[in-house]
Coordinates of C-alpha atoms and ligand atoms in Angstrom, one line a residue:
X103 CA 76.0 103.7 90.5
X104 CA 78.5 104.9 93.1
X105 CA 82.2 103.9 92.9
X106 CA 84.0 104.2 96.3
X107 CA 87.7 103.8 97.0
X108 CA 88.9 102.3 100.2
X109 CA 90.3 104.8 102.7
X110 CA 93.7 103.1 102.6
X111 CA 94.8 101.3 99.4
X112 CA 97.7 100.7 97.1
X113 CA 101.4 101.2 97.5
X114 CA 102.6 101.1 101.1
X115 CA 105.6 103.0 102.4
X116 CA 108.0 100.1 102.0
X117 CA 107.1 99.5 98.3
X118 CA 107.2 103.2 97.4
X119 CA 110.6 103.4 99.0
X120 CA 111.9 100.3 97.2
X121 CA 110.8 101.6 93.8
X122 CA 112.3 105.0 94.5
X123 CA 115.6 103.3 95.4
X124 CA 115.5 101.1 92.3
X125 CA 114.8 104.1 90.1
X126 CA 117.7 106.1 91.7
X127 CA 120.0 103.2 90.8
X128 CA 118.7 102.5 87.2
X129 CA 121.4 102.2 84.5
X130 CA 121.2 102.4 80.8
X131 CA 123.8 99.6 80.2
X132 CA 121.8 96.9 82.0
X133 CA 124.1 96.6 85.0
X134 CA 121.4 97.2 87.6
X135 CA 119.1 94.4 88.7
X136 CA 116.8 93.5 91.5
X137 CA 117.1 90.1 93.1
X138 CA 113.7 88.7 92.3
X139 CA 110.9 91.0 91.0
X140 CA 110.9 94.3 93.0
X141 CA 107.3 93.8 93.9
X142 CA 104.6 91.2 93.2
X143 CA 103.2 93.2 90.3
X144 CA 104.2 92.2 86.7
X145 CA 103.2 95.6 85.2
X146 CA 105.5 97.5 87.6
X147 CA 108.4 95.1 86.9
X148 CA 108.0 95.7 83.2
X149 CA 108.0 99.4 83.7
X150 CA 111.1 99.4 85.7
X151 CA 112.8 97.1 83.2
X152 CA 112.2 99.8 80.6
X153 CA 113.6 102.4 82.9
X154 CA 116.9 100.5 83.3
X155 CA 116.4 98.1 86.3
X156 CA 116.3 94.4 85.3
X157 CA 115.6 91.4 87.4
X158 CA 117.8 88.4 88.2
X159 CA 116.7 85.2 89.8
X160 CA 119.9 84.6 91.6
X161 CA 123.3 86.2 92.2
X162 CA 124.9 83.5 90.0
X163 CA 123.5 85.3 87.0
X164 CA 125.7 88.4 87.8
X165 CA 129.4 88.7 87.4
X166 CA 129.5 92.4 88.1
X167 CA 127.1 95.4 88.4
X168 CA 124.7 96.4 91.1
X169 CA 122.2 94.3 92.9
X170 CA 119.1 95.8 94.6
X171 CA 117.6 93.9 97.5
X172 CA 113.8 94.3 97.2
X173 CA 111.4 95.2 100.0
X174 CA 110.9 91.5 101.1
X175 CA 114.5 91.3 102.2
X176 CA 116.9 88.4 102.1
X177 CA 119.0 86.3 104.5
X178 CA 122.5 87.1 105.7
X179 CA 124.1 84.7 103.2
X180 CA 123.0 86.9 100.2
X181 CA 124.9 89.9 101.6
X182 CA 128.0 87.7 102.0
X183 CA 127.7 86.2 98.5
X184 CA 127.2 89.6 96.9
X185 CA 130.3 90.8 98.6
X186 CA 132.3 87.8 97.6
X187 CA 131.2 88.2 94.0
X188 CA 132.3 91.9 94.1
X189 CA 128.8 93.2 93.4
X190 CA 127.7 96.6 94.6
X191 CA 124.6 96.0 96.9
X192 CA 121.8 98.5 97.5
X193 CA 119.4 97.4 100.2
X194 CA 115.8 98.4 99.7
X195 CA 114.5 96.0 102.3
X196 CA 111.4 97.6 104.0
X197 CA 112.4 98.8 107.4
X198 CA 109.4 96.9 108.9
X199 CA 110.7 93.6 107.3
X200 CA 114.2 94.5 108.7
X201 CA 112.6 94.7 112.1
X202 CA 110.9 91.3 111.7
X203 CA 114.3 89.8 110.6
X204 CA 116.2 91.4 113.5
X205 CA 113.5 90.4 116.0
X206 CA 113.8 86.7 114.8
X207 CA 117.6 87.0 115.0
X208 CA 117.5 88.5 118.5
X209 CA 115.0 85.8 119.8
X210 CA 117.3 83.1 118.4
X211 CA 120.3 84.6 120.1
X212 CA 118.4 84.8 123.4
X213 CA 117.8 81.0 123.1
X214 CA 114.2 81.1 122.0
X215 CA 112.9 78.6 119.4
X216 CA 111.4 80.9 116.9
X217 CA 108.0 80.4 115.4
X218 CA 107.3 82.6 112.4
X219 CA 103.6 83.0 111.7
X220 CA 103.3 83.4 108.0
X221 CA 103.2 81.8 104.6
X222 CA 105.9 79.2 104.1
X223 CA 106.6 80.1 100.5
X224 CA 106.6 83.8 100.9
X225 CA 110.0 85.4 100.2
X226 CA 109.8 87.6 103.2
X227 CA 109.1 84.7 105.5
X228 CA 111.9 82.8 104.0
X229 CA 114.2 85.8 104.6
X230 CA 113.1 86.0 108.3
X231 CA 113.8 82.3 108.7
X232 CA 117.3 82.8 107.3
X233 CA 118.1 85.2 110.2
X234 CA 117.2 82.6 112.9
X235 CA 119.4 79.7 114.1
X236 CA 117.6 77.8 111.3
X237 CA 115.7 75.6 113.7
X238 CA 112.6 77.9 113.4
X239 CA 109.1 76.7 112.6
X240 CA 107.0 78.4 110.0
X241 CA 103.3 78.0 110.6
X242 CA 100.3 79.4 108.8
X243 CA 97.3 77.8 110.5
X244 CA 95.8 77.0 113.9
X245 CA 96.1 73.3 113.1
X246 CA 99.8 73.7 112.5
X247 CA 100.1 75.6 115.7
X248 CA 98.3 72.8 117.6
X249 CA 100.6 70.2 116.0
X250 CA 103.8 71.8 117.3
X251 CA 105.6 70.0 120.2
X252 CA 106.1 71.6 123.6
X253 CA 108.9 74.2 123.4
X254 CA 111.2 75.3 126.2
X255 CA 111.4 79.0 125.3
X256 CA 109.1 80.1 122.5
X257 CA 109.6 83.3 120.5
X258 CA 106.9 84.4 118.1
X259 CA 107.2 86.8 115.2
X260 CA 104.9 87.3 112.2
X261 CA 105.1 88.0 108.5
X262 CA 104.6 91.7 108.2
X263 CA 101.6 91.3 105.9
X264 CA 99.8 88.6 108.0
X265 CA 96.2 89.2 109.0
X266 CA 96.1 90.7 112.5
X267 CA 93.0 88.5 113.5
X268 CA 94.6 85.3 112.2
X269 CA 97.8 86.1 114.1
X270 CA 95.9 86.5 117.3
X271 CA 94.0 83.3 116.8
X272 CA 97.2 81.3 116.0
X273 CA 99.1 82.9 118.9
X274 CA 96.2 81.8 121.3
X275 CA 96.9 78.2 120.2
X276 CA 100.6 78.6 120.8
X277 CA 100.0 79.8 124.4
X278 CA 99.6 76.1 125.3
X279 CA 103.0 75.2 124.0
X280 CA 105.4 76.8 126.4
X281 CA 105.8 78.3 129.8
X282 CA 108.1 81.1 128.5
X283 CA 106.8 82.9 125.5
X284 CA 107.9 86.2 123.9
X285 CA 105.6 87.6 121.3
X286 CA 106.9 90.2 118.8
X287 CA 104.0 91.3 116.8
X288 CA 105.8 92.3 113.6
X289 CA 102.8 93.0 111.5
X290 CA 103.1 96.4 109.8
X291 CA 100.3 99.0 110.2
X292 CA 100.0 99.4 106.4
X293 CA 98.6 95.9 106.3
X294 CA 96.2 96.4 109.2
X295 CA 95.0 99.7 107.8
X296 CA 94.4 98.3 104.3
X297 CA 92.6 95.2 105.7
X298 CA 90.4 97.3 108.1
X299 CA 89.5 99.8 105.3
X300 CA 88.7 97.0 102.8
X301 CA 86.5 95.2 105.3
X302 CA 84.8 98.5 106.3
X303 CA 84.0 99.3 102.6
X304 CA 83.0 95.7 101.7
X305 CA 80.3 96.0 104.3
X306 CA 78.8 99.0 102.6
X307 CA 78.9 98.0 98.9
X308 CA 77.4 95.3 96.6
X309 CA 80.6 94.4 94.8
X310 CA 84.3 94.8 95.7
X311 CA 87.0 94.9 93.2
X312 CA 90.4 94.0 94.7
X313 CA 93.2 95.1 92.4
X314 CA 96.7 93.6 92.5
X315 CA 99.1 90.9 91.3
X316 CA 97.6 87.4 91.4
X317 CA 100.9 86.4 93.0
X318 CA 100.7 89.1 95.7
X319 CA 100.0 87.6 99.1
X320 CA 98.6 90.8 100.6
X321 CA 96.2 91.4 97.7
X322 CA 95.0 87.8 97.8
X323 CA 94.3 88.3 101.5
X324 CA 92.4 91.5 100.9
X325 CA 90.2 89.6 98.4
X326 CA 89.6 86.8 100.9
X327 CA 88.6 89.2 103.6
X328 CA 86.2 91.2 101.3
X329 CA 84.7 87.9 100.0
X330 CA 83.4 87.3 103.6
X331 CA 81.3 90.5 103.3
X332 CA 80.2 90.8 99.6
X333 CA 80.7 89.6 96.1
X334 CA 84.4 90.1 95.4
X335 CA 86.6 90.0 92.3
X336 CA 90.4 90.0 92.3
X337 CA 91.8 91.5 89.1
X338 CA 95.3 92.5 88.1
X339 CA 94.4 95.1 85.5
X340 CA 91.4 96.9 84.0
X341 CA 91.3 94.5 81.1
X342 CA 90.0 91.8 83.4
X343 CA 87.0 93.8 84.5
X344 CA 83.8 92.3 83.2
X345 CA 80.7 94.3 82.5
X346 CA 78.4 91.7 84.1
X347 CA 80.1 92.0 87.5
X348 CA 79.1 95.7 87.8
X349 CA 75.9 95.8 85.8
X350 CA 72.8 96.6 87.9
X351 CA 74.9 97.3 91.0
X352 CA 74.3 100.3 93.2
X353 CA 77.7 100.5 94.9
X354 CA 81.1 99.3 93.9
X355 CA 84.0 99.3 96.3
X356 CA 87.6 99.4 95.1
X357 CA 90.7 98.4 97.1
X358 CA 94.2 97.4 96.1
X359 CA 97.2 95.6 97.6
X360 CA 100.3 97.2 98.9
X361 CA 102.1 96.4 95.6
X362 CA 99.5 97.8 93.2
X363 CA 100.6 100.9 91.3
X364 CA 98.4 104.0 91.4
X365 CA 98.0 104.1 87.6
X366 CA 96.3 100.7 87.6
X367 CA 93.9 101.7 90.4
X368 CA 93.0 104.9 88.5
X369 CA 92.3 102.9 85.3
X370 CA 89.9 100.6 87.1
X371 CA 88.2 103.5 88.9
X372 CA 87.7 105.4 85.6
X373 CA 86.4 102.4 83.9
X374 CA 83.8 101.8 86.6
X375 CA 82.8 105.4 86.6
X376 CA 82.3 105.3 82.8
X377 CA 79.7 102.5 83.3
X378 CA 77.9 104.4 86.1
Ligands
LIG26 FE1 106.8 97.2 104.4 FE2 104.5 96.9 105.4 FE3 104.8 97.5 102.9 S1 106.2 95.7 105.7 S2 106.7 96.6 102.3 S3 105.3 98.8 104.6 S4 103.2 96.2 103.7

C-alpha cells in the first residue's frame, strides 16, 4: 500500500502567521485572548490555551487585557469597541482577508452594490459584509445569484476560501444582473493550490483522507471535491481513522485543510504507513 501526501496541504500562510502572532502575545496571567477560536481546529485551540492564549466569544467578556483578532478578521465596529473598552488590540487578520474587506469597502464607497460570494455564516464573510455599506448581498449558489434583482452598479468579491470553479460559475449568472460590473476575485492562492493538489491526488488514489476540523469550511470543501473523484473520509484526528477504510487498498491519498496542524497530519500519515 502506498500513502501519498497532497503537494499542498495544511496550514496556509495566514493561519501560520496568526498562530505565531498569538504565541508572541501569550500571557501566563490569562489576560490574552483571541476573539473566537484562532482557527477552526479544536486541538490547536486547546494547545494555545495551555500556552497562555485563551478564547472569548465577545468583547463584553473582557474588562481589560489584550484581544487578538484572528485570521478571519472582523468588522470596523470591533476595533472601535476594543478601543472604547480600553483593550489592547493585536490584529492577526490574514492580509488576504484584509484585502477582501478593503475591496468590499472600496466598492461600496464607489457606489457599487456589493455581492459577496461565500458562505453566509462564515465569520470571514460576515467580517467582509461589515466593511460594506451594509446593503450587500451574500450569495452561495447559482440559484441565489439568479434570484437577485437587477442592480445598477454591481461589485463582486469572494470569500477567500471559496472554490475557484464555483466562483466562476456564480459570477457567470451575475453577469445578467447589471450593465456595470466590477469583479474583484479575492480568492487566495492557498485555497486554489490546496484544492487543485487534492483533486489531482484524488484522481490517482483509491481512498482520500481529508484531515481537518469538522467546522472548517475549507476542509469540508476539500472533502467534497475529493469525493467527486474517489472514496473520501473527512477526519479531525487519527483516532477517527478506521481500519476498514484503508484495508485492501492500493493507494491512499492524504490532504488537510488550511487550519490543520502539521502534527495531526503526521500522526495520520504514520498510522496509514504502519498498516501498509
Ligand atoms: Fe489567509 Fe488564504 Fe489562509 S486567506 S488565512 S492565506 S486560506
